[in-house]
Every structure is written in C-alpha cells, then in structure tokens.
Coordinates of C-alpha atoms in Angstrom, one line a residue:
M462 CA 278.6 101.8 95.0
K463 CA 279.2 99.3 98.2
K464 CA 276.0 98.9 100.4
V465 CA 276.5 100.0 104.1
V466 CA 273.8 98.1 106.8
L467 CA 272.9 99.5 109.6
M468 CA 273.1 97.1 113.3
D469 CA 270.9 98.9 116.2
C470 CA 272.2 97.7 120.0
T471 CA 269.5 100.1 121.7
L472 CA 268.2 97.1 123.8
R473 CA 271.2 95.8 124.6
D474 CA 273.6 98.6 124.7
G475 CA 271.6 101.2 125.8
A476 CA 269.7 99.4 128.8
N477 CA 273.2 100.9 130.6
V478 CA 271.5 103.9 131.1
V479 CA 268.3 102.3 133.0
G480 CA 270.4 100.0 135.2
K481 CA 270.7 96.9 133.7
G482 CA 268.0 96.1 131.1
F483 CA 265.1 97.7 130.0
S484 CA 261.6 97.1 130.9
A485 CA 259.5 94.5 129.0
E486 CA 256.7 97.9 127.6
I487 CA 260.0 99.8 126.6
T488 CA 261.5 96.3 125.1
D489 CA 258.6 96.1 123.3
M490 CA 258.0 99.7 122.3
V491 CA 261.4 99.9 121.0
L492 CA 261.4 96.5 118.6
D493 CA 258.0 97.4 117.8
G494 CA 259.2 101.0 115.7
L495 CA 262.9 99.1 115.1
T496 CA 261.5 96.4 113.4
A497 CA 258.3 99.2 111.9
C498 CA 261.7 101.4 110.5
R499 CA 263.0 98.3 108.8
V500 CA 266.1 98.3 110.3
P501 CA 268.4 94.6 109.4
I502 CA 270.2 93.8 112.7
I503 CA 268.6 94.3 115.9
E504 CA 270.8 93.1 119.4
F505 CA 268.7 93.0 122.1
G506 CA 268.5 91.3 125.7
N507 CA 270.1 93.1 128.9
A508 CA 273.3 95.2 129.2
G509 CA 275.2 91.9 130.1
G510 CA 273.9 89.2 127.0
I511 CA 272.8 86.6 127.5
G512 CA 273.0 84.4 130.6
A513 CA 274.3 87.8 131.9
Y514 CA 270.7 87.6 134.9
E515 CA 271.5 83.6 136.2
V516 CA 275.7 84.0 135.9
A517 CA 276.4 87.4 136.7
G518 CA 273.2 88.8 138.6
F519 CA 272.1 90.7 136.3
T520 CA 268.7 91.4 138.2
A521 CA 267.8 94.5 137.5
A522 CA 266.8 93.5 134.2
E523 CA 263.9 91.0 133.1
T524 CA 264.5 87.7 132.9
D525 CA 266.7 86.1 128.6
E526 CA 263.1 84.4 128.3
T527 CA 261.2 87.5 129.3
Y528 CA 263.0 89.2 125.7
L529 CA 262.8 86.0 123.5
E530 CA 259.0 86.4 124.4
I531 CA 259.1 89.3 123.5
A532 CA 260.8 88.6 120.5
K533 CA 258.9 86.4 119.1
K534 CA 256.1 87.8 117.9
Y535 CA 258.5 90.6 115.4
L536 CA 261.2 87.4 114.1
D537 CA 258.7 88.1 110.7
R538 CA 259.2 91.5 110.0
G539 CA 262.2 90.8 108.1
S540 CA 265.1 92.1 110.7
E541 CA 268.1 89.5 112.2
L542 CA 267.2 89.9 115.9
G543 CA 269.9 88.6 118.5
M544 CA 271.8 89.3 122.0
F545 CA 274.9 89.8 123.0
L546 CA 276.7 86.8 124.8
N547 CA 279.8 87.7 126.7
A548 CA 282.6 85.0 126.9
K549 CA 283.4 85.2 129.9
R550 CA 279.6 83.7 131.1
Y551 CA 279.2 81.4 128.4
R552 CA 277.6 78.5 128.6
E553 CA 275.9 76.3 126.2
K554 CA 272.2 76.3 127.0
N555 CA 272.2 79.7 126.3
V556 CA 273.2 78.8 122.2
T557 CA 270.3 75.7 122.8
L558 CA 268.6 78.6 123.9
A559 CA 268.6 81.1 121.3
K560 CA 268.0 79.0 118.9
E561 CA 264.7 77.9 120.2
S562 CA 263.9 81.0 120.8
G563 CA 264.5 81.6 117.2
L564 CA 266.8 83.9 117.0
S565 CA 269.5 84.2 113.8
F566 CA 272.3 84.5 115.5
L567 CA 274.3 85.3 118.5
R568 CA 277.5 88.0 119.4
V569 CA 280.0 86.7 121.2
G570 CA 282.7 89.9 122.8
A571 CA 285.3 89.4 124.3
D572 CA 288.4 92.0 125.2
A573 CA 290.6 92.7 122.2
G574 CA 293.3 89.7 123.0
D575 CA 291.3 87.5 124.3
A576 CA 289.8 85.8 121.1
D577 CA 290.9 82.2 123.1
I578 CA 288.0 81.8 125.5
A579 CA 286.0 83.1 123.1
V580 CA 287.2 80.1 120.0
Q581 CA 284.5 77.3 121.7
A582 CA 281.1 79.9 121.5
V583 CA 282.0 80.8 118.4
K584 CA 282.0 76.9 117.1
D585 CA 278.9 76.5 119.0
I586 CA 277.0 79.2 117.9
K587 CA 277.5 78.2 114.2
S588 CA 276.9 73.8 115.2
A589 CA 273.4 75.1 116.4
G590 CA 272.7 76.5 113.1
L591 CA 272.7 80.4 114.1
K592 CA 275.2 83.2 112.5
A593 CA 278.4 83.4 114.9
F594 CA 279.4 87.5 115.5
Y595 CA 281.7 88.8 117.0
S596 CA 283.1 92.5 119.3
Q597 CA 286.7 93.2 119.6
M598 CA 285.4 94.8 122.8
K599 CA 288.1 97.2 124.0
A600 CA 289.5 97.0 120.1
Y601 CA 293.1 100.0 121.2
L602 CA 294.5 97.5 123.1
L603 CA 295.5 96.1 119.8
T604 CA 298.0 97.6 117.3
P605 CA 295.8 97.1 113.6
E606 CA 297.8 94.6 113.0
E607 CA 297.7 92.6 115.9
L608 CA 293.4 93.4 116.1
A609 CA 293.2 91.8 111.7
E610 CA 295.0 88.3 113.0
E611 CA 292.7 87.9 115.7
G612 CA 290.1 88.5 113.3
K613 CA 291.6 86.0 111.3
K614 CA 291.2 83.4 113.4
L615 CA 288.2 84.5 114.4
E616 CA 286.9 84.3 110.6
D617 CA 289.2 80.4 110.4
A618 CA 286.5 79.3 113.2
G619 CA 284.0 80.6 111.0
L620 CA 282.8 83.6 112.6
D621 CA 279.9 85.3 110.0
Q622 CA 280.7 89.0 111.4
I623 CA 283.2 91.1 113.1
T624 CA 283.1 94.4 114.9
I625 CA 285.9 96.6 116.0
M626 CA 284.0 98.0 119.2
D627 CA 285.3 101.8 120.3
S628 CA 284.5 100.9 124.1
A629 CA 285.7 104.3 125.6
G630 CA 285.5 105.8 123.4
T631 CA 289.5 106.9 122.6
M632 CA 290.2 106.8 119.4
L633 CA 289.9 108.9 116.6
P634 CA 289.0 109.2 112.9
N635 CA 293.1 108.4 111.9
Q636 CA 292.9 104.9 113.9
V637 CA 288.9 104.7 112.8
A638 CA 290.8 104.3 108.8
E639 CA 293.9 101.9 110.1
Y640 CA 292.5 99.9 112.6
T641 CA 289.5 99.6 109.6
K642 CA 291.3 99.1 107.0
K643 CA 293.7 96.4 108.1
L644 CA 290.6 94.5 109.4
K645 CA 289.0 95.2 106.0
E646 CA 292.3 93.4 104.1
A647 CA 292.6 90.7 107.0
V648 CA 289.3 89.0 106.2
A649 CA 286.2 88.4 104.1
I650 CA 283.3 88.6 106.4
P651 CA 281.7 91.2 107.0
V652 CA 283.5 94.5 109.7
A653 CA 281.5 96.5 112.2
F654 CA 282.0 99.7 114.2
H655 CA 281.2 100.0 117.1
C656 CA 281.9 104.0 118.4
H657 CA 281.2 105.8 122.1
N658 CA 280.9 109.6 121.9
N659 CA 283.3 109.9 125.2
L660 CA 285.2 112.4 123.0
G661 CA 282.5 114.3 120.8
L662 CA 284.0 112.1 117.7
S663 CA 281.0 109.7 116.9
A664 CA 279.7 110.2 113.7
A665 CA 283.8 111.8 112.8
N666 CA 284.4 108.3 113.8
A667 CA 281.6 106.3 112.1
V668 CA 282.3 108.6 108.5
A669 CA 286.0 107.3 108.9
A670 CA 285.3 103.8 109.4
Y671 CA 282.6 104.4 106.5
Q672 CA 285.6 105.4 104.2
N673 CA 287.6 102.8 104.3
G674 CA 285.4 100.2 103.9
I675 CA 283.0 99.4 106.6
D676 CA 279.9 97.3 105.7
I677 CA 278.7 97.5 109.0
L678 CA 278.0 100.4 111.1
D679 CA 276.7 99.6 115.2
C680 CA 274.5 102.6 116.9
G681 CA 271.6 103.1 119.7
L682 CA 268.6 105.2 119.3
M683 CA 269.1 108.2 121.1
G684 CA 272.4 107.5 121.2
M685 CA 271.9 105.2 124.2
A686 CA 274.3 103.4 125.1
R687 CA 277.5 103.3 128.7
S688 CA 278.9 105.7 129.4
A689 CA 279.1 109.4 126.8
G690 CA 276.4 106.8 124.6
N691 CA 277.3 105.2 121.1
L692 CA 276.5 107.0 118.0
A693 CA 272.9 107.8 118.0
T694 CA 271.0 105.5 114.9
E695 CA 268.9 108.3 113.8
M696 CA 272.0 110.4 113.8
C697 CA 273.7 107.7 111.8
V698 CA 271.3 107.1 109.1
A699 CA 270.8 110.7 108.6
L700 CA 275.1 110.9 108.1
M701 CA 274.5 107.9 105.7
R702 CA 271.2 109.1 103.8
R703 CA 273.7 111.8 103.3
R704 CA 275.8 109.6 100.9
G705 CA 273.0 107.1 99.1
Q706 CA 273.1 104.9 101.8
M707 CA 270.0 102.9 104.3
E708 CA 267.5 104.6 102.3
D709 CA 265.8 101.3 102.7
I710 CA 265.5 102.3 106.2
D711 CA 262.3 104.9 106.9
F712 CA 264.2 107.6 108.2
Y713 CA 261.2 110.2 109.2
G714 CA 258.8 106.4 110.3
M715 CA 262.3 106.4 112.6
L716 CA 262.4 110.3 114.1
D717 CA 258.4 109.7 114.3
F718 CA 258.8 106.7 116.8
I719 CA 261.5 108.3 119.0
D720 CA 259.4 111.9 118.6
Q721 CA 256.2 110.3 119.5
R722 CA 256.7 108.1 122.3
L723 CA 260.9 107.0 122.8
Q724 CA 261.0 110.2 124.3
P725 CA 258.2 110.0 126.3
A726 CA 259.1 107.2 127.8
M727 CA 262.5 107.8 128.4
E728 CA 261.4 111.0 130.6
Q729 CA 260.7 108.4 133.4
Y730 CA 264.2 107.6 133.7
K731 CA 264.9 111.5 132.8
Y732 CA 266.8 110.8 129.6
H733 CA 268.0 113.7 127.3
N734 CA 268.1 113.4 123.6
P735 CA 271.3 114.8 122.8
V736 CA 269.6 115.6 119.7
P737 CA 266.4 115.9 119.4
P738 CA 264.2 114.7 115.8
L739 CA 263.9 118.1 114.7
D740 CA 267.2 119.9 115.4
L741 CA 268.6 116.5 113.6
V742 CA 266.0 117.6 110.5
L743 CA 267.9 120.7 109.7
G744 CA 271.5 119.4 110.0
Y745 CA 271.0 116.6 107.7
S746 CA 268.9 118.7 105.0
G747 CA 270.2 122.4 105.7
C748 CA 267.8 123.7 107.1
H749 CA 268.1 127.1 109.1
S750 CA 266.3 127.2 112.2
S751 CA 264.5 130.7 112.2
F752 CA 261.8 129.3 109.3
V753 CA 260.6 126.2 111.6
K754 CA 257.9 128.3 112.4
Q755 CA 256.2 128.9 109.1
F756 CA 257.4 124.2 108.7
K757 CA 254.7 123.9 112.0
A758 CA 252.4 125.5 110.4
A759 CA 252.7 124.0 106.8
A760 CA 252.8 120.5 108.8
A761 CA 250.2 121.2 110.8
E762 CA 247.4 123.0 108.2
K763 CA 247.8 120.0 106.0
N764 CA 248.4 117.1 108.7
V765 CA 251.7 115.8 106.6
S766 CA 255.7 115.1 108.1
L767 CA 256.9 118.0 109.8
Y768 CA 260.6 116.4 109.2
R769 CA 259.6 115.2 105.4
L770 CA 258.1 118.7 104.5
I771 CA 261.5 120.6 105.6
S772 CA 263.7 118.3 103.4
E773 CA 262.1 118.2 100.4
V774 CA 261.2 121.9 100.7
S775 CA 264.9 123.0 101.4
E776 CA 266.1 120.5 98.7
I777 CA 264.2 123.0 95.8
N778 CA 265.6 126.2 98.8
K779 CA 267.9 125.6 101.8
K780 CA 268.4 129.7 101.7
N781 CA 265.2 131.8 102.0
P782 CA 261.7 128.6 101.3
Q783 CA 259.1 131.3 100.2
P784 CA 255.6 129.9 102.5
E785 CA 254.1 129.8 98.9
L786 CA 256.8 126.4 98.3
I787 CA 256.4 125.2 102.1
A788 CA 251.9 125.2 100.9
E789 CA 253.0 123.8 97.5
I790 CA 255.3 121.0 99.1
A791 CA 253.0 120.9 102.2
E792 CA 250.0 120.0 99.3
S793 CA 251.6 117.6 97.3
L794 CA 252.1 115.7 100.8

C-alpha cells in the first residue's frame, strides 16, 4: 500500500488566527508537540513566510531569527522542518539564513500560473543544498491540465515536492480528484494537497485526493489557518488511520497534546476548536456519546488514556460496551 505522509503547517498558515505569527512560547510548545508525535514534515514561521517580517511588515510576529532559534532544539527529533517563502518577496539572503539555521526545506509559494517568478528561487534553494517545495496557490485559477503543465516546468527546475493549494476552500471532491490525477500523471515528484474548509469539504477533499494518489496531506492542528481554516491535522490522522495510513503518528499523544496544552493556550485568542479530541475519537472509533460517562470513570480509575480506551473497547463492541469489558481493557492498558 502506498504511504501517505502528513505535513503540518499550524505554525505558518495557522498563524493567521492570531494575526501574523504565534508567540515564541506557543511556537516552542507546538514544535515540541508535533515532533514528539512524530509528524514527519513541519512548516513554521510567520504567516507570510521567511522574509515577510522585513519585506512586508509582518511585525506582529516574532522575527525569522527568533523562530529559527526556537526550532534548533527540535532539528534532531526526526521531523523535517522548513519555512514558507512567498515568491514575490524572494531575497537570496533568506535561503542562506534557512541553510545556516539547519532547515530541511523552503516551500516557495505563488499563484497558479505564476511559476516563472519562482523558478530562480527554486534553483537557489537547491543550490544551497535544501529541499525545494512549492505551493500552487489558488490552484483552481488554472485548469487541471494547465496546473499539471506548470508542475512539470517546476519539476524540471529541480523541485522536490509540489502542493495543490485550495486557497479559498472552493474546490469540490470531483475537482480535487481531477487535479490530483492530472498532476500525478505529469510529475514524478511527490504531490501534496492543502485544503481549506470554506465549503465544509476539507475532509471530503482530502479523501478524494487520497483516493487519487496524493502523496502528502497538508493540515493544521485544530483546523487553524486563514479564513475558515484547514483540515485539522488530528482529523487527517484519524481519517487516514481508518485506511491503514499514518500509523507511525502518535495519534493519542497528539490528542492529549491538544487537550492539555494547545486548546488551553489558544483560549487567550478566543479560538474555538470545532471538533475537540473527544468528539473526534467518537467518530474515529464509532462509539456513541451516550457511553462517554462510563469510559471516563474507568479511565480515571485506572489512570489510562480515555481516547485509547474508547478506541480499543469499540473495536470489540460498538453497540453496547459493558462495564466489565471497559474495566478489562482499562486494566490491560
């Protein structure tokens, strides 16, 4: 079975929910949580990407140097760390800064159809020894055939990964399927899909992308991102685990991190998590909410993970889990 990889961009796209960029404290906390949960690819920095603080006035954020300094202690945890780079703001010195700071990649972004302005940045990133990723922002501006042709041009420039970005959350699952198929046919490099939730279709679109050969799904914790948000990272993991994917991610550790650290930290910004961990686990496991009280009691008594307990019991009995079964599984955990 082909492996689908998780890419998290909470600290970049998600920074839109707090203005331009997360605080140093939240950045440190999220990098700790994501790397501890073995998320393989992480994009961080301010919402506008490396150089935006200086070039575009993203000063309601930490400096690039501050974010890069925070990231240094997480570079050896096994995750690839990188930053976004808006092609319109490209400065060669930012590639040098990224390289000297130990990043794995820079992801260049430009509107679909504007690849010509990004080719030099891609070449410079590769020359520096970094991986060059690319986001075809507002992918729907081109037809699937045109988007695929642009992807091939970027691949020829040395690109390592390309993202179909549904920036306005306007695409329907059948469109996602067509764009994914066409781009996959045109390039040999991994293809990612980045979905926004403006039509409430981020999860359906991610599944459509998966069914049509996508290599990477691009998400944000608690759905945090510009406008109506992205597919929540934890929801993506749940959906993919139902399909035998992303089993190397510490799913329950991620839910505990959200519950115990991220949700409380976001209360100061009045950010509401649309699908809290408990509700997500009920959907993931097929457990009806009427049984939650007895699961909570057993988890508290045995001091075990509530979410893992619900999942493991539900694998045996979704219809009417008896207290004896719940206690037995809690004891085994």
